[in-house]
Amino acid sequence: MNRQAVTVSQLNRYVKAKLSLDPKLSGLTVKGELSNFKCHSKSSHFYFTLKDEACSIRAVMFRQSAMRVRFTPEDGMNVIVTGSVQVYERDGVYQLYCETMQPDGIGELYLAFEQRKEKLQKEGLFDPAHKRPLPRYPQKIGVVTSKTGAAFQDILNILKRRYPIATVVLFPALVQGEEASASITAGIRAAGKYPGIDVLIVGRGGGSMEDLWAFNDEAVARAAYDSPVPVVSAVGHEIDFTILDFVADLRAPTPSAAAELCTPDGQNLLLKLEGEKERLDKLLAAQVLGCETKLSGLAARLAALSPEEKIKRENEVLVSLRTRLGLGIGNSLRRKEEQLAKAASALEAMSPLAVLTRGYSITRDEHEDIVRSVGELLPGALIETILPDGSFLSVIQQIKRKAETK
């Protein structure tokens, strides 16, 4: 008996309905090895093949489910998935539609942690060369944590007791849950822009790996790496490690320990200051004593080289020199007076006027030149005859020479 032919679409639709009604094909848990894994760049859907030693099945995980996978699936990785078997009606291919995925034999979070740690380490975010020393005496300390958590109160209590002069600036953040990583990242970046922050503590109290997962986020790690101020990671208890611990400039086992590591002990500082003060007092006293001794020596030298004493001595020398000079000038004047008197006597003896007193006279021509010879005169010339008590004028009438008198 011939049956009526059905279309391919009808067949695929029928098979799909049959499979969807089978309870054994829903809520399945299947384990196998990943192969041909691909994350679609636009839709973020996962497409892969799940296989064992003998068989394989195509599988898909849509974006909403894929976003909840915390590790990075890779080919060759053994995984356990949950989902249902359905038919892709267009191609007539049945495949496994996955809702969850976790590593087979290792925890999902642990695997994601190790993968992220390896990735960031290769990029150099854990490089010790990037670690910065903490300031010795911070004035302003930033804290990124929950404003209602015990961690912040622990930090405040330690700082109040240990280093009360520091100012604490809280950048409140969610430290657990889906929005925690974005909140912590924003807090770190806000602290980096806040004026005057010297060091930044980022942390929370202890908890499970799930509780601390936000501090393993890549965005948190990169924000800490890019922070312009040193970052101290203070997440959980001593046995807990997060990605932030490896990126931070310093890892503290607890928030309280972070507060201690960021600050010096105030009491020790006071003791040190007192010791330094005592040492400086001794040095100052010794220096003052040395200066006094030096001053005494200089005073003695100054007394010996006193300007007043020197002026006094020089004044005595000056008086002596003045006396000697006066005596010398007096003697010199007397000698000069004697010499002058002798010269005056000699001059007086040789003076023509003195000759006149002995009966002689002086004759001068009309030009007042002394006449020394009759040859200088002519008859009719006017001459002056000078006597001791006056002079008189004459007109030459005749000139007689010695030869003519003979």
PDB file of C-alpha atoms in Angstrom, residues 209-356:
ATOM      1  CA  MET A 209      36.425  31.496  45.716  1.00  0.00           C
ATOM      2  CA  GLU A 210      33.028  32.479  44.398  1.00  0.00           C
ATOM      3  CA  ASP A 211      32.805  35.301  46.962  1.00  0.00           C
ATOM      4  CA  LEU A 212      36.211  36.663  45.971  1.00  0.00           C
ATOM      5  CA  TRP A 213      35.771  36.164  42.243  1.00  0.00           C
ATOM      6  CA  ALA A 214      35.360  39.861  41.427  1.00  0.00           C
ATOM      7  CA  PHE A 215      39.003  40.413  42.418  1.00  0.00           C
ATOM      8  CA  ASN A 216      40.020  37.911  39.724  1.00  0.00           C
ATOM      9  CA  ASP A 217      38.421  40.005  37.001  1.00  0.00           C
ATOM     10  CA  GLU A 218      40.692  41.148  34.177  1.00  0.00           C
ATOM     11  CA  ALA A 219      39.343  44.706  34.245  1.00  0.00           C
ATOM     12  CA  VAL A 220      40.178  44.998  37.960  1.00  0.00           C
ATOM     13  CA  ALA A 221      43.683  43.699  37.293  1.00  0.00           C
ATOM     14  CA  ARG A 222      44.289  46.204  34.479  1.00  0.00           C
ATOM     15  CA  ALA A 223      42.930  49.110  36.536  1.00  0.00           C
ATOM     16  CA  ALA A 224      45.356  48.249  39.356  1.00  0.00           C
ATOM     17  CA  TYR A 225      48.226  47.928  36.871  1.00  0.00           C
ATOM     18  CA  ASP A 226      47.423  51.347  35.363  1.00  0.00           C
ATOM     19  CA  SER A 227      46.941  53.066  38.747  1.00  0.00           C
ATOM     20  CA  PRO A 228      49.165  56.154  39.136  1.00  0.00           C
ATOM     21  CA  VAL A 229      49.542  55.437  42.869  1.00  0.00           C
ATOM     22  CA  PRO A 230      50.813  52.227  44.521  1.00  0.00           C
ATOM     23  CA  VAL A 231      48.098  49.607  45.099  1.00  0.00           C
ATOM     24  CA  VAL A 232      47.967  47.247  48.069  1.00  0.00           C
ATOM     25  CA  SER A 233      45.806  44.154  47.584  1.00  0.00           C
ATOM     26  CA  ALA A 234      43.992  43.174  50.789  1.00  0.00           C
ATOM     27  CA  VAL A 235      41.583  40.419  49.758  1.00  0.00           C
ATOM     28  CA  GLY A 236      40.446  37.642  52.061  1.00  0.00           C
ATOM     29  CA  HIS A 237      42.546  35.736  54.556  1.00  0.00           C
ATOM     30  CA  GLU A 238      46.133  34.587  54.356  1.00  0.00           C
ATOM     31  CA  ILE A 239      45.350  31.416  52.387  1.00  0.00           C
ATOM     32  CA  ASP A 240      43.345  33.249  49.711  1.00  0.00           C
ATOM     33  CA  PHE A 241      45.024  34.472  46.514  1.00  0.00           C
ATOM     34  CA  THR A 242      43.440  36.476  43.715  1.00  0.00           C
ATOM     35  CA  ILE A 243      44.636  37.901  40.407  1.00  0.00           C
ATOM     36  CA  LEU A 244      44.742  41.329  42.079  1.00  0.00           C
ATOM     37  CA  ASP A 245      47.346  39.976  44.542  1.00  0.00           C
ATOM     38  CA  PHE A 246      49.749  39.312  41.679  1.00  0.00           C
ATOM     39  CA  VAL A 247      49.184  42.653  39.924  1.00  0.00           C
ATOM     40  CA  ALA A 248      49.262  44.908  43.000  1.00  0.00           C
ATOM     41  CA  ASP A 249      52.457  46.593  44.144  1.00  0.00           C
ATOM     42  CA  LEU A 250      52.120  44.790  47.473  1.00  0.00           C
ATOM     43  CA  ARG A 251      49.937  41.934  48.705  1.00  0.00           C
ATOM     44  CA  ALA A 252      48.607  42.019  52.271  1.00  0.00           C
ATOM     45  CA  PRO A 253      47.067  38.870  53.760  1.00  0.00           C
ATOM     46  CA  THR A 254      44.186  40.812  55.347  1.00  0.00           C
ATOM     47  CA  PRO A 255      42.748  44.369  55.278  1.00  0.00           C
ATOM     48  CA  SER A 256      44.122  44.949  58.788  1.00  0.00           C
ATOM     49  CA  ALA A 257      47.579  43.867  57.661  1.00  0.00           C
ATOM     50  CA  ALA A 258      47.287  46.227  54.687  1.00  0.00           C
ATOM     51  CA  ALA A 259      46.704  49.171  57.036  1.00  0.00           C
ATOM     52  CA  GLU A 260      49.824  48.193  58.971  1.00  0.00           C
ATOM     53  CA  LEU A 261      51.952  47.712  55.854  1.00  0.00           C
ATOM     54  CA  CYS A 262      50.940  51.124  54.473  1.00  0.00           C
ATOM     55  CA  THR A 263      51.909  53.110  57.562  1.00  0.00           C
ATOM     56  CA  PRO A 264      54.721  53.400  60.090  1.00  0.00           C
ATOM     57  CA  ASP A 265      54.019  52.776  63.765  1.00  0.00           C
ATOM     58  CA  GLY A 266      53.258  56.142  65.373  1.00  0.00           C
ATOM     59  CA  GLN A 267      54.628  55.098  68.765  1.00  0.00           C
ATOM     60  CA  ASN A 268      57.886  53.955  67.233  1.00  0.00           C
ATOM     61  CA  LEU A 269      58.076  57.241  65.335  1.00  0.00           C
ATOM     62  CA  LEU A 270      57.662  59.180  68.582  1.00  0.00           C
ATOM     63  CA  LEU A 271      60.389  57.141  70.268  1.00  0.00           C
ATOM     64  CA  LYS A 272      62.639  57.634  67.273  1.00  0.00           C
ATOM     65  CA  LEU A 273      61.950  61.370  67.260  1.00  0.00           C
ATOM     66  CA  GLU A 274      62.751  61.594  70.978  1.00  0.00           C
ATOM     67  CA  GLY A 275      66.002  59.745  70.371  1.00  0.00           C
ATOM     68  CA  GLU A 276      66.856  62.037  67.492  1.00  0.00           C
ATOM     69  CA  LYS A 277      66.007  65.069  69.623  1.00  0.00           C
ATOM     70  CA  GLU A 278      68.312  63.856  72.394  1.00  0.00           C
ATOM     71  CA  ARG A 279      71.080  63.215  69.880  1.00  0.00           C
ATOM     72  CA  LEU A 280      70.629  66.654  68.318  1.00  0.00           C
ATOM     73  CA  ASP A 281      70.638  68.291  71.764  1.00  0.00           C
ATOM     74  CA  LYS A 282      73.983  66.654  72.527  1.00  0.00           C
ATOM     75  CA  LEU A 283      75.401  67.652  69.160  1.00  0.00           C
ATOM     76  CA  LEU A 284      74.155  71.201  69.645  1.00  0.00           C
ATOM     77  CA  ALA A 285      75.626  71.423  73.148  1.00  0.00           C
ATOM     78  CA  ALA A 286      78.970  70.147  71.874  1.00  0.00           C
ATOM     79  CA  GLN A 287      78.870  72.598  68.991  1.00  0.00           C
ATOM     80  CA  VAL A 288      78.030  75.509  71.321  1.00  0.00           C
ATOM     81  CA  LEU A 289      80.895  74.534  73.630  1.00  0.00           C
ATOM     82  CA  GLY A 290      83.264  74.361  70.690  1.00  0.00           C
ATOM     83  CA  CYS A 291      82.080  77.751  69.469  1.00  0.00           C
ATOM     84  CA  GLU A 292      82.560  79.271  72.924  1.00  0.00           C
ATOM     85  CA  THR A 293      86.101  77.898  73.111  1.00  0.00           C
ATOM     86  CA  LYS A 294      86.851  79.215  69.661  1.00  0.00           C
ATOM     87  CA  LEU A 295      85.301  82.556  70.574  1.00  0.00           C
ATOM     88  CA  SER A 296      87.475  82.833  73.667  1.00  0.00           C
ATOM     89  CA  GLY A 297      90.577  82.208  71.585  1.00  0.00           C
ATOM     90  CA  LEU A 298      89.478  84.753  69.021  1.00  0.00           C
ATOM     91  CA  ALA A 299      88.751  87.266  71.802  1.00  0.00           C
ATOM     92  CA  ALA A 300      92.276  86.803  73.139  1.00  0.00           C
ATOM     93  CA  ARG A 301      93.723  87.276  69.655  1.00  0.00           C
ATOM     94  CA  LEU A 302      91.480  90.262  69.119  1.00  0.00           C
ATOM     95  CA  ALA A 303      92.647  91.791  72.388  1.00  0.00           C
ATOM     96  CA  ALA A 304      96.230  91.411  71.204  1.00  0.00           C
ATOM     97  CA  LEU A 305      95.340  92.827  67.811  1.00  0.00           C
ATOM     98  CA  SER A 306      92.787  95.290  69.124  1.00  0.00           C
ATOM     99  CA  PRO A 307      92.241  98.223  66.738  1.00  0.00           C
ATOM    100  CA  GLU A 308      92.126 100.554  69.743  1.00  0.00           C
ATOM    101  CA  GLU A 309      95.516  99.320  70.933  1.00  0.00           C
ATOM    102  CA  LYS A 310      96.902  99.582  67.442  1.00  0.00           C
ATOM    103  CA  ILE A 311      95.512 103.117  67.059  1.00  0.00           C
ATOM    104  CA  LYS A 312      97.011 104.046  70.440  1.00  0.00           C
ATOM    105  CA  ARG A 313     100.421 102.705  69.446  1.00  0.00           C
ATOM    106  CA  GLU A 314     100.242 104.355  66.053  1.00  0.00           C
ATOM    107  CA  ASN A 315      99.140 107.611  67.694  1.00  0.00           C
ATOM    108  CA  GLU A 316     102.201 107.491  69.963  1.00  0.00           C
ATOM    109  CA  VAL A 317     104.383 106.953  66.928  1.00  0.00           C
ATOM    110  CA  LEU A 318     102.567 109.818  65.199  1.00  0.00           C
ATOM    111  CA  VAL A 319     103.159 112.139  68.178  1.00  0.00           C
ATOM    112  CA  SER A 320     106.822 111.182  68.213  1.00  0.00           C
ATOM    113  CA  LEU A 321     107.113 111.751  64.490  1.00  0.00           C
ATOM    114  CA  ARG A 322     105.281 115.072  64.801  1.00  0.00           C
ATOM    115  CA  THR A 323     107.656 116.161  67.544  1.00  0.00           C
ATOM    116  CA  ARG A 324     110.636 115.102  65.487  1.00  0.00           C
ATOM    117  CA  LEU A 325     109.169 116.807  62.452  1.00  0.00           C
ATOM    118  CA  GLY A 326     108.606 120.014  64.410  1.00  0.00           C
ATOM    119  CA  LEU A 327     112.145 119.951  65.699  1.00  0.00           C
ATOM    120  CA  GLY A 328     113.464 119.158  62.245  1.00  0.00           C
ATOM    121  CA  ILE A 329     111.460 121.961  60.642  1.00  0.00           C
ATOM    122  CA  GLY A 330     112.580 124.408  63.353  1.00  0.00           C
ATOM    123  CA  ASN A 331     116.218 123.525  62.910  1.00  0.00           C
ATOM    124  CA  SER A 332     115.850 123.682  59.157  1.00  0.00           C
ATOM    125  CA  LEU A 333     114.193 127.096  59.363  1.00  0.00           C
ATOM    126  CA  ARG A 334     116.941 128.412  61.636  1.00  0.00           C
ATOM    127  CA  ARG A 335     119.606 127.144  59.236  1.00  0.00           C
ATOM    128  CA  LYS A 336     117.768 128.687  56.313  1.00  0.00           C
ATOM    129  CA  GLU A 337     117.377 131.979  58.202  1.00  0.00           C
ATOM    130  CA  GLU A 338     121.088 132.010  58.955  1.00  0.00           C
ATOM    131  CA  GLN A 339     121.859 131.243  55.325  1.00  0.00           C
ATOM    132  CA  LEU A 340     119.404 133.934  54.249  1.00  0.00           C
ATOM    133  CA  ALA A 341     121.005 136.478  56.577  1.00  0.00           C
ATOM    134  CA  LYS A 342     124.457 135.675  55.227  1.00  0.00           C
ATOM    135  CA  ALA A 343     123.166 135.914  51.653  1.00  0.00           C
ATOM    136  CA  ALA A 344     121.421 139.182  52.464  1.00  0.00           C
ATOM    137  CA  SER A 345     124.645 140.548  53.959  1.00  0.00           C
ATOM    138  CA  ALA A 346     126.562 139.446  50.912  1.00  0.00           C
ATOM    139  CA  LEU A 347     123.925 140.869  48.649  1.00  0.00           C
ATOM    140  CA  GLU A 348     123.845 144.050  50.625  1.00  0.00           C
ATOM    141  CA  ALA A 349     127.577 144.314  50.307  1.00  0.00           C
ATOM    142  CA  MET A 350     127.314 143.886  46.588  1.00  0.00           C
ATOM    143  CA  SER A 351     124.255 146.135  46.172  1.00  0.00           C
ATOM    144  CA  PRO A 352     124.744 149.190  43.953  1.00  0.00           C
ATOM    145  CA  LEU A 353     122.915 151.222  46.517  1.00  0.00           C
ATOM    146  CA  ALA A 354     125.527 150.262  49.074  1.00  0.00           C
ATOM    147  CA  VAL A 355     128.186 151.469  46.629  1.00  0.00           C
ATOM    148  CA  LEU A 356     126.358 154.788  46.334  1.00  0.00           C
TER     149      LEU A 356
END
